[in-house]
Amino acid sequence: MADISGLRVAILVTDGFEQVELTEPRKALDEAGADTSIVSPKDGQVRGWKFTEWGDSLPVDLPLDQAKPDQFDALLLPGGVINPDALRMDEKAVAFARAFFEAGKPVASICHGPWTLIEAGAARGRRLTSWPSLRTDLQNAGADWVDEAVVVDGNLVTSRKPDDIPAFNREVITLFAGAGGGNRPA
């Protein structure tokens, strides 16, 4: 596994994120040496979703109002239905995500997470995957949607669903390793 010691990763979520799509990638990133932070429009805690019911609450490390994209080297956008649907309606969350693309920083998104990519204007011309129900949304936004476990297109890695997390984690760490970790200027 690549060493990404010192890499600063923002995990942008609000209530209703698919819990395993945050906890498993975060665990893999932390084990590889990254410094992960939950960034949210909510203060205090955010609550996960476990497939069909509410899950655990996790502490917010940095409120979105205080977060700046230049504090981070990479961005993780977990899915779930509720979370990305709320984030794509939040102008500050969309602007935060857009800034990573504008700076050429790596971004990882799984399941319904690409809804935020659409709003950030980052889907057009990209080859990517997502939960199948986003296919039309992504195609209408100008993306080349494919049904594959994980897709890497430049600085973006996407995946479909929780079953794909092992492949997603491998590609996320590989892509993020190219971000330079702690050697990247702030």
Short mmCIF file of C-alpha atoms in Angstrom, two decimals:
data_model
loop_
_atom_site.label_atom_id
_atom_site.label_comp_id
_atom_site.label_asym_id
_atom_site.label_seq_id
_atom_site.Cartn_x
_atom_site.Cartn_y
_atom_site.Cartn_z
CA MET A 1 0.00 0.00 0.00
CA ALA A 2 1.21 3.50 -0.82
CA ASP A 3 2.42 5.72 1.99
CA ILE A 4 0.42 8.92 2.10
CA SER A 5 1.86 10.21 5.36
CA GLY A 6 0.91 13.80 5.98
CA LEU A 7 -1.74 13.93 3.25
CA ARG A 8 -4.61 16.12 4.45
CA VAL A 9 -7.99 14.76 3.34
CA ALA A 10 -11.32 16.56 3.75
CA ILE A 11 -14.35 14.28 4.01
CA LEU A 12 -17.33 16.45 3.09
CA VAL A 13 -20.62 15.15 4.54
CA THR A 14 -23.82 16.05 6.31
CA ASP A 15 -26.47 13.85 7.93
CA GLY A 16 -27.45 10.77 5.95
CA PHE A 17 -24.08 9.73 4.51
CA GLU A 18 -23.84 5.99 3.87
CA GLN A 19 -21.85 5.07 6.95
CA VAL A 20 -19.64 2.38 5.43
CA GLU A 21 -18.75 4.73 2.54
CA LEU A 22 -17.18 7.11 5.04
CA THR A 23 -15.80 4.76 7.69
CA GLU A 24 -14.09 2.20 5.44
CA PRO A 25 -12.32 4.67 3.11
CA ARG A 26 -11.37 6.78 6.13
CA LYS A 27 -9.91 3.74 7.88
CA ALA A 28 -7.87 2.86 4.76
CA LEU A 29 -6.65 6.45 4.40
CA ASP A 30 -5.72 6.71 8.09
CA GLU A 31 -3.89 3.36 7.97
CA ALA A 32 -1.90 4.63 4.96
CA GLY A 33 -0.83 7.70 6.96
CA ALA A 34 -3.32 10.36 5.87
CA ASP A 35 -4.77 12.97 8.20
CA THR A 36 -8.54 12.86 7.61
CA SER A 37 -11.07 15.45 8.77
CA ILE A 38 -14.85 15.41 8.60
CA VAL A 39 -15.96 18.76 7.20
CA SER A 40 -19.66 19.55 7.38
CA PRO A 41 -22.20 22.36 7.10
CA LYS A 42 -23.40 21.00 10.47
CA ASP A 43 -21.65 21.75 13.74
CA GLY A 44 -21.05 19.10 16.36
CA GLN A 45 -21.95 15.73 14.86
CA VAL A 46 -23.25 14.16 11.68
CA ARG A 47 -25.33 11.02 11.58
CA GLY A 48 -24.72 8.14 9.22
CA TRP A 49 -27.12 5.87 7.41
CA LYS A 50 -26.73 2.08 7.57
CA PHE A 51 -28.38 0.81 4.38
CA THR A 52 -32.02 1.01 5.64
CA GLU A 53 -31.88 2.84 8.97
CA TRP A 54 -30.05 5.57 10.84
CA GLY A 55 -26.51 4.72 11.87
CA ASP A 56 -23.89 6.16 14.17
CA SER A 57 -23.10 9.79 14.85
CA LEU A 58 -19.56 10.99 14.15
CA PRO A 59 -17.92 14.19 15.34
CA VAL A 60 -17.43 17.02 12.87
CA ASP A 61 -13.74 17.94 12.87
CA LEU A 62 -14.16 21.23 11.06
CA PRO A 63 -17.36 23.16 10.31
CA LEU A 64 -17.64 24.05 6.62
CA ASP A 65 -17.80 27.76 7.51
CA GLN A 66 -14.27 27.48 8.93
CA ALA A 67 -12.83 25.11 6.31
CA LYS A 68 -10.72 26.29 3.41
CA PRO A 69 -9.86 24.02 0.49
CA ASP A 70 -6.21 25.10 0.65
CA GLN A 71 -6.00 23.43 4.09
CA PHE A 72 -6.37 20.06 2.35
CA ASP A 73 -4.61 17.99 -0.32
CA ALA A 74 -7.57 15.83 -1.36
CA LEU A 75 -11.34 15.44 -1.01
CA LEU A 76 -13.54 12.41 -0.26
CA LEU A 77 -17.28 12.56 -1.06
CA PRO A 78 -19.15 9.61 0.49
CA GLY A 79 -22.58 8.74 -0.83
CA GLY A 80 -25.87 7.70 0.61
CA VAL A 81 -28.94 9.39 -0.82
CA ILE A 82 -29.70 11.98 1.86
CA ASN A 83 -26.16 13.36 2.26
CA PRO A 84 -25.25 14.28 -1.34
CA ASP A 85 -28.78 15.47 -2.06
CA ALA A 86 -28.42 17.98 0.80
CA LEU A 87 -24.82 18.93 -0.10
CA ARG A 88 -25.66 19.71 -3.72
CA MET A 89 -28.20 22.25 -2.49
CA ASP A 90 -25.66 23.94 -0.19
CA GLU A 91 -23.76 26.66 -2.09
CA LYS A 92 -20.81 26.59 0.31
CA ALA A 93 -20.47 22.81 0.04
CA VAL A 94 -20.57 22.98 -3.77
CA ALA A 95 -18.01 25.81 -3.81
CA PHE A 96 -15.76 23.83 -1.43
CA ALA A 97 -15.86 20.78 -3.74
CA ARG A 98 -15.41 22.91 -6.88
CA ALA A 99 -12.23 24.45 -5.44
CA PHE A 100 -10.51 21.03 -5.37
CA PHE A 101 -11.13 20.59 -9.09
CA GLU A 102 -10.04 24.12 -9.88
CA ALA A 103 -6.78 23.49 -8.00
CA GLY A 104 -6.24 20.11 -9.71
CA LYS A 105 -6.37 18.25 -6.38
CA PRO A 106 -7.53 14.62 -6.25
CA VAL A 107 -11.15 13.87 -5.46
CA ALA A 108 -12.82 10.54 -4.63
CA SER A 109 -16.57 10.01 -4.81
CA ILE A 110 -18.72 6.93 -4.30
CA CYS A 111 -22.36 5.96 -4.79
CA HIS A 112 -24.56 9.11 -4.89
CA GLY A 113 -21.57 11.37 -4.15
CA PRO A 114 -21.29 12.42 -7.82
CA TRP A 115 -24.42 14.54 -7.40
CA THR A 116 -22.08 17.07 -5.78
CA LEU A 117 -19.73 16.76 -8.77
CA ILE A 118 -22.58 17.71 -11.10
CA GLU A 119 -23.39 20.84 -9.08
CA ALA A 120 -19.69 21.74 -8.91
CA GLY A 121 -19.47 21.61 -12.71
CA ALA A 122 -16.92 18.80 -12.52
CA ALA A 123 -18.76 15.98 -14.32
CA ARG A 124 -18.68 17.28 -17.90
CA GLY A 125 -16.22 15.41 -20.10
CA ARG A 126 -15.33 12.92 -17.37
CA ARG A 127 -15.51 9.13 -17.50
CA LEU A 128 -16.98 7.99 -14.19
CA THR A 129 -19.29 5.64 -12.35
CA SER A 130 -21.84 5.96 -9.54
CA TRP A 131 -24.87 4.28 -8.08
CA PRO A 132 -26.87 3.23 -11.20
CA SER A 133 -29.76 5.64 -10.58
CA LEU A 134 -27.42 8.62 -11.19
CA ARG A 135 -26.61 7.43 -14.73
CA THR A 136 -29.06 9.78 -16.48
CA ASP A 137 -28.17 12.71 -14.23
CA LEU A 138 -24.48 12.29 -14.99
CA GLN A 139 -25.03 11.77 -18.71
CA ASN A 140 -27.21 14.90 -18.81
CA ALA A 141 -24.34 16.74 -17.10
CA GLY A 142 -21.99 15.67 -19.90
CA ALA A 143 -20.25 12.73 -18.22
CA ASP A 144 -19.41 9.38 -19.81
CA TRP A 145 -21.07 7.06 -17.26
CA VAL A 146 -19.88 3.45 -17.10
CA ASP A 147 -20.96 0.50 -14.96
CA GLU A 148 -17.62 -0.49 -13.42
CA ALA A 149 -16.53 -1.05 -9.82
CA VAL A 150 -14.08 1.84 -9.87
CA VAL A 151 -13.06 4.41 -12.49
CA VAL A 152 -10.10 6.78 -12.45
CA ASP A 153 -10.22 9.81 -14.75
CA GLY A 154 -7.36 12.23 -14.15
CA ASN A 155 -7.66 13.56 -10.60
CA LEU A 156 -11.05 11.87 -9.99
CA VAL A 157 -11.80 8.35 -8.76
CA THR A 158 -15.41 7.16 -8.56
CA SER A 159 -17.13 3.97 -7.47
CA ARG A 160 -20.64 2.55 -7.46
CA LYS A 161 -21.57 1.06 -4.10
CA PRO A 162 -20.44 -0.41 -0.78
CA ASP A 163 -19.52 -3.75 -2.39
CA ASP A 164 -16.90 -1.88 -4.44
CA ILE A 165 -15.17 -0.29 -1.42
CA PRO A 166 -12.06 -2.54 -1.47
CA ALA A 167 -11.33 -1.60 -5.11
CA PHE A 168 -12.29 2.02 -4.41
CA ASN A 169 -9.92 2.23 -1.45
CA ARG A 170 -6.99 0.86 -3.48
CA GLU A 171 -7.51 3.39 -6.27
CA VAL A 172 -8.15 6.28 -3.85
CA ILE A 173 -4.86 5.66 -2.05
CA THR A 174 -2.98 5.29 -5.34
CA LEU A 175 -4.46 8.54 -6.69
CA PHE A 176 -4.03 10.43 -3.44
CA ALA A 177 -0.39 9.29 -3.17
CA GLY A 178 0.29 11.43 -6.23
CA ALA A 179 -0.87 14.52 -4.32
CA GLY A 180 2.41 14.76 -2.46
CA GLY A 181 1.08 14.44 1.07
CA GLY A 182 2.75 16.61 3.65
CA ASN A 183 5.21 17.91 1.06
CA ARG A 184 2.46 19.87 -0.70
CA PRO A 185 2.49 23.62 0.01
CA ALA A 186 -0.46 24.91 2.00
#
